[in-house]
Structures are given as structure tokens and as C-alpha cells.
């Protein structure tokens, strides 16, 4: 079973992720800010297959999480999808420069999210 | 034993015959104590109200989430971007709780939150649900309320749900004297009116404040499928200076070369702030043909128009104004002018490399510092 970490401070979005991704039997963990995300990742020794993160969050933003995950030299690589409503060009480019595997702008199309998640998990298998 | 009326009467007598200073002190103390008491009571009341509200929400949110999850989020037919003909689950929301006004408002807010996060067929389904439950009527009713905060709330809801609003209702709001309502109405107008999103520029008499301009710009540049008009019409005919200034920024953003003649005409305006904006726009559009006009008007311009002309020469970078820039750099008595002349010279480096080298070799200590400063690509001004 694939493990996915959702980092999102919005109340509704994690519920939507949960429902969209439920039928593929993914195990979803949810944290609400960057600080909790870092704690969770360290506690589990980066034991996730995919991270879905927002950009604008308290304590540590999505870019900090992304650069921390992508700059790791040991352990298995983890795919990262940024899902944000901050869709300006600079932010998208910054995300990809830091190693993001995909960028989805809110509001998302559920089917598209599902396909992108599946594709990335297959790539990283 | 004294009775209460006797005690009050004795206190009043004491107060009446007390010295004036004491009377004033007593009044101040009484006012301060009552104000503090009122403040505490209102804080307590507000906390109690928000506690009750939280309790109600804590009970209602899971119910709404459950209904939306079961009937919309789990409907796999709605996972697509294409419109689908799925039945809107109106019946499941037919519960007594949703007849209450506050509960309907909570439902609207929740639907908006969901719409902020999903689009495509699922987003359309949420919109259909909003309409079929008659929640759009609640929003329209609020839009007609006399309270400006209700109107703002209604505009937010209708914009989020993409419900068109008649021009006769929304256009007057884009010109409201209330700053927040005016800004929200303008944002809503741009988002909802796909054919003529800038029509409110025609009727705008209240100024577009700088912060409004930033917000409008963000909305315009992030709204999909927005129809972009020729901004020359407002640059030429609008009597609202802030609208003209904003249109100049939009001309530059959309690189709208068809508006250039109107911008050039604006160089003759008597308002020197607008003139500076027009020069800035022409420079950023890199219109080489206006260089001679800018050159001929330079000496008669106020300081900020002069710096804009110098910057424009740097941005256009035609190489034709190198001698003029050199002269201003060496002989102007104003530091800002010298700084911008130097920066523009560096921007014309392709045509003036030997001149720049000569200036670096022969310049005074201060001039050399200015040149080095301008040559640093990390320093931008």
C-alpha cells in the first residue's frame, strides 16, 4: 500500500483528497503546517511514497519541505506534488527548480489529480 | 439600621456638598468603572455568541461534509473536466435544519470552500446544488440589503458560484463611496462579466486606489478566458485619472501596441503624474519612435518626468541617446538624474562600450562609484 503525506492547512481540501484517493487504497496522513510535516517525516524516517503539499503555510512553507525532501542524499526518493492556488509563474518555476514532480493549481479536477498521483507513484516504484 | 433610600440620599448629599475636585474625581471614577464593566460584558457576550456559533457549526459541518462526500465527492462520474449529466442530489438536503437562515448561510460557506478546491464536473455540480437549493436567492437578497458588509458577502458568494449579476445592480456598486464595497464589486464585475469585464471603467468616478489596482491586476492576470479590450479608449476619453494610470499599466502588461498612439497623445497632458506614467509605459513598451519627442520635451519637464525619460532611453536602448545621457551624467547637478543617466548609459552598453570605459577611466571618484553601482546586475532600481 502506498503512503501519501498531505500537507495542507485548508480544512476542506484534505477531506477531498481522502475521498478522491480512497478507492486506490492509498494510506493518507494529514498534517496542517510545515512544522508538523517535518516532524512527521522525521518520525517516520521519510517513509512516504508521495507528498502532496500546499505552498503557503504557517511555520515552514511548501518550498522548504520540498527542498528538504529533494536534497536528501540517502533513502528512497519521494515524489512531491505541489497543489496551490498561488499560480503565478515565478512560484511554479521556483517549485520545479527545487525538484517538484508536478504542480496542480487549485481548484483541482479530481480525475486529473488521481491520474497524476497514480502516474507519479508508478514512476517512483 | 439605615434603609437603602436613606443610604442613597446620604451618598447624594455627600456628593453634592463635596469639593468640586472630589465631585470631578467621583464622576471620572464612575465613568471609568462603568465603561470597563460595559467592555467586559460585551467581550463576554461576544465570546458566548461565538461559543454558541462554534457549537452549532461543529454539529452542522460534519452533516454537510457527509452529504457532500456521499453524494458528490464519491460520485466518480464527476471526476472529469467535461460537463456530465448527473442528477443533482437536492433531495438529500431537504432537511428541517436547512430551512433556518443561519444553517443555509453555513451551507453556502461550505459549498464555497469546496468550490475553491475542486473544479470541472464536480465544481459544476456544487454550483447546480447551490442554485437548485435556492441559495442564490439568499445571496441576491443579501445583495439588496442596506448593509454594505452583507452586500460584500453576497458578491463573494455569487462570484464564487459564477452567478451572473445584472449590470443595473452591480455597476452602481462599482462606484460606491464605501471603499471595500467598491473594490469587491469591481473584482466581481471582472470575474462575472466575460464579454465586457472592464465596462465599469466607463462609469467609475471614484478613484482606483493603489491597493485596488494591485488587487485588480492580480484578478485580471489570473482570471481565465477574460476578454481584453483596447485600453486606448479609456486612456483617451476617461476623466478619471486613476483609471488612465491603471490602463497604462495594463497596456504595458498586455504589450498592447495598438494603444501606443493614445499613450503618445498623453505626453501632452497637463497632469505631470499621468505624463510620467505615459513615459514609463512607452519606455517599457520600447517604442523607439517616441525618443525624439521625449528628447524635445525633456528640458521643460519636472524632475520625476525627467527621470522617467532617462529610464525610457535606457529601456528602449536604441543607442541614439548616448551623447545626451553622457552629458546629463557628467553635467547635471542633481544626483538622481546622474544616477538614472548612468544606468541608462549602461543599458545602452552595446552602443557605448568605449564611451563607458572612457568614463570609468576618467571619471571623478563619485562618478566612478555611480557607474560601478549601475554596472552591478544585482542592484536594480
mmCIF file of N, CA, C and O in Angstrom, chain B residues 251-284:
data_model
loop_
_atom_site.group_PDB
_atom_site.id
_atom_site.type_symbol
_atom_site.label_atom_id
_atom_site.label_comp_id
_atom_site.label_asym_id
_atom_site.label_seq_id
_atom_site.Cartn_x
_atom_site.Cartn_y
_atom_site.Cartn_z
ATOM 1 N N UNK B 251 -1.835 48.277 -20.505
ATOM 2 C CA UNK B 251 -1.272 48.347 -21.867
ATOM 3 C C UNK B 251 0.124 47.741 -21.869
ATOM 4 O O UNK B 251 0.482 46.940 -22.738
ATOM 5 N N UNK B 252 0.871 48.101 -20.835
ATOM 6 C CA UNK B 252 2.249 47.595 -20.737
ATOM 7 C C UNK B 252 2.238 46.084 -20.483
ATOM 8 O O UNK B 252 2.977 45.335 -21.134
ATOM 9 N N UNK B 253 1.350 45.643 -19.578
ATOM 10 C CA UNK B 253 1.303 44.214 -19.238
ATOM 11 C C UNK B 253 0.949 43.376 -20.467
ATOM 12 O O UNK B 253 1.537 42.324 -20.702
ATOM 13 N N UNK B 254 -0.067 43.837 -21.225
ATOM 14 C CA UNK B 254 -0.508 43.061 -22.393
ATOM 15 C C UNK B 254 0.255 43.436 -23.659
ATOM 16 O O UNK B 254 -0.095 42.961 -24.743
ATOM 17 N N UNK B 255 1.280 44.293 -23.518
ATOM 18 C CA UNK B 255 2.077 44.741 -24.668
ATOM 19 C C UNK B 255 1.148 45.164 -25.808
ATOM 20 O O UNK B 255 1.314 44.715 -26.962
ATOM 21 N N UNK B 256 0.181 46.021 -25.455
ATOM 22 C CA UNK B 256 -0.863 46.380 -26.407
ATOM 23 C C UNK B 256 -0.376 47.532 -27.308
ATOM 24 O O UNK B 256 -0.622 48.710 -27.028
ATOM 25 N N UNK B 257 0.271 47.171 -28.397
ATOM 26 C CA UNK B 257 0.874 48.192 -29.265
ATOM 27 C C UNK B 257 -0.186 49.059 -29.954
ATOM 28 O O UNK B 257 0.081 50.209 -30.307
ATOM 29 N N UNK B 258 -1.401 48.523 -30.108
ATOM 30 C CA UNK B 258 -2.460 49.312 -30.747
ATOM 31 C C UNK B 258 -2.844 50.532 -29.903
ATOM 32 O O UNK B 258 -3.449 51.477 -30.408
ATOM 33 N N UNK B 259 -2.482 50.526 -28.628
ATOM 34 C CA UNK B 259 -2.831 51.659 -27.753
ATOM 35 C C UNK B 259 -1.727 52.719 -27.728
ATOM 36 O O UNK B 259 -1.894 53.763 -27.097
ATOM 37 N N UNK B 260 -0.627 52.451 -28.422
ATOM 38 C CA UNK B 260 0.516 53.376 -28.351
ATOM 39 C C UNK B 260 0.161 54.801 -28.789
ATOM 40 O O UNK B 260 0.539 55.763 -28.098
ATOM 41 N N UNK B 261 -0.576 55.005 -29.903
ATOM 42 C CA UNK B 261 -0.905 56.394 -30.281
ATOM 43 C C UNK B 261 -1.624 57.161 -29.155
ATOM 44 O O UNK B 261 -1.340 58.333 -28.928
ATOM 45 N N UNK B 262 -2.519 56.484 -28.449
ATOM 46 C CA UNK B 262 -3.232 57.142 -27.342
ATOM 47 C C UNK B 262 -2.262 57.486 -26.221
ATOM 48 O O UNK B 262 -2.365 58.555 -25.595
ATOM 49 N N UNK B 263 -1.302 56.602 -25.970
ATOM 50 C CA UNK B 263 -0.315 56.860 -24.911
ATOM 51 C C UNK B 263 0.575 58.037 -25.316
ATOM 52 O O UNK B 263 0.886 58.905 -24.501
ATOM 53 N N UNK B 264 0.935 58.079 -26.598
ATOM 54 C CA UNK B 264 1.794 59.178 -27.077
ATOM 55 C C UNK B 264 1.055 60.518 -26.916
ATOM 56 O O UNK B 264 1.641 61.514 -26.493
ATOM 57 N N UNK B 265 -0.247 60.511 -27.209
ATOM 58 C CA UNK B 265 -1.047 61.742 -27.057
ATOM 59 C C UNK B 265 -1.043 62.215 -25.607
ATOM 60 O O UNK B 265 -1.108 63.409 -25.321
ATOM 61 N N UNK B 266 -0.970 61.255 -24.710
ATOM 62 C CA UNK B 266 -1.000 61.593 -23.282
ATOM 63 C C UNK B 266 0.254 62.352 -22.837
ATOM 64 O O UNK B 266 0.272 62.952 -21.765
ATOM 65 N N UNK B 267 1.284 62.332 -23.681
ATOM 66 C CA UNK B 267 2.504 63.075 -23.328
ATOM 67 C C UNK B 267 2.226 64.577 -23.260
ATOM 68 O O UNK B 267 2.975 65.325 -22.636
ATOM 69 N N UNK B 268 1.134 65.015 -23.907
ATOM 70 C CA UNK B 268 0.806 66.445 -23.892
ATOM 71 C C UNK B 268 -0.141 66.833 -22.760
ATOM 72 O O UNK B 268 -0.558 67.985 -22.676
ATOM 73 N N UNK B 269 -0.492 65.863 -21.907
ATOM 74 C CA UNK B 269 -1.421 66.186 -20.818
ATOM 75 C C UNK B 269 -0.789 67.188 -19.835
ATOM 76 O O UNK B 269 0.424 67.234 -19.674
ATOM 77 N N UNK B 270 -1.666 67.942 -19.182
ATOM 78 C CA UNK B 270 -1.148 68.932 -18.222
ATOM 79 C C UNK B 270 -0.804 68.282 -16.885
ATOM 80 O O UNK B 270 -0.082 68.849 -16.088
ATOM 81 N N UNK B 271 -1.359 67.077 -16.649
ATOM 82 C CA UNK B 271 -1.077 66.398 -15.378
ATOM 83 C C UNK B 271 0.285 65.695 -15.475
ATOM 84 O O UNK B 271 0.444 64.719 -16.210
ATOM 85 N N UNK B 272 1.254 66.176 -14.700
ATOM 86 C CA UNK B 272 2.605 65.625 -14.892
ATOM 87 C C UNK B 272 2.771 64.221 -14.313
ATOM 88 O O UNK B 272 3.652 63.482 -14.720
ATOM 89 N N UNK B 273 1.861 63.815 -13.376
ATOM 90 C CA UNK B 273 1.949 62.431 -12.874
ATOM 91 C C UNK B 273 1.529 61.460 -13.982
ATOM 92 O O UNK B 273 2.173 60.444 -14.217
ATOM 93 N N UNK B 274 0.431 61.830 -14.673
ATOM 94 C CA UNK B 274 -0.011 60.975 -15.785
ATOM 95 C C UNK B 274 1.026 60.946 -16.893
ATOM 96 O O UNK B 274 1.285 59.915 -17.512
ATOM 97 N N UNK B 275 1.632 62.124 -17.124
ATOM 98 C CA UNK B 275 2.670 62.205 -18.168
ATOM 99 C C UNK B 275 3.822 61.254 -17.821
ATOM 100 O O UNK B 275 4.321 60.520 -18.678
ATOM 101 N N UNK B 276 4.214 61.260 -16.546
ATOM 102 C CA UNK B 276 5.303 60.367 -16.117
ATOM 103 C C UNK B 276 4.898 58.905 -16.330
ATOM 104 O O UNK B 276 5.705 58.088 -16.793
ATOM 105 N N UNK B 277 3.624 58.594 -16.009
ATOM 106 C CA UNK B 277 3.144 57.211 -16.231
ATOM 107 C C UNK B 277 3.184 56.848 -17.715
ATOM 108 O O UNK B 277 3.534 55.721 -18.080
ATOM 109 N N UNK B 278 2.804 57.810 -18.562
ATOM 110 C CA UNK B 278 2.801 57.546 -20.009
ATOM 111 C C UNK B 278 4.238 57.311 -20.505
ATOM 112 O O UNK B 278 4.482 56.391 -21.305
ATOM 113 N N UNK B 279 5.183 58.120 -20.010
ATOM 114 C CA UNK B 279 6.585 57.941 -20.432
ATOM 115 C C UNK B 279 7.082 56.569 -19.980
ATOM 116 O O UNK B 279 7.720 55.830 -20.736
ATOM 117 N N UNK B 280 6.724 56.224 -18.744
ATOM 118 C CA UNK B 280 7.123 54.928 -18.203
ATOM 119 C C UNK B 280 6.589 53.799 -19.084
ATOM 120 O O UNK B 280 7.305 52.858 -19.435
ATOM 121 N N UNK B 281 5.303 53.921 -19.474
ATOM 122 C CA UNK B 281 4.663 52.892 -20.309
ATOM 123 C C UNK B 281 5.375 52.778 -21.672
ATOM 124 O O UNK B 281 5.688 51.670 -22.118
ATOM 125 N N UNK B 282 5.653 53.933 -22.285
ATOM 126 C CA UNK B 282 6.299 53.911 -23.613
ATOM 127 C C UNK B 282 7.698 53.293 -23.512
ATOM 128 O O UNK B 282 8.132 52.554 -24.407
ATOM 129 N N UNK B 283 8.390 53.612 -22.430
ATOM 130 C CA UNK B 283 9.731 53.050 -22.231
ATOM 131 C C UNK B 283 9.661 51.542 -22.098
ATOM 132 O O UNK B 283 10.434 50.810 -22.728
ATOM 133 N N UNK B 284 8.691 51.060 -21.294
ATOM 134 C CA UNK B 284 8.587 49.616 -21.088
ATOM 135 C C UNK B 284 8.117 48.907 -22.356
ATOM 136 O O UNK B 284 8.422 47.729 -22.556
#
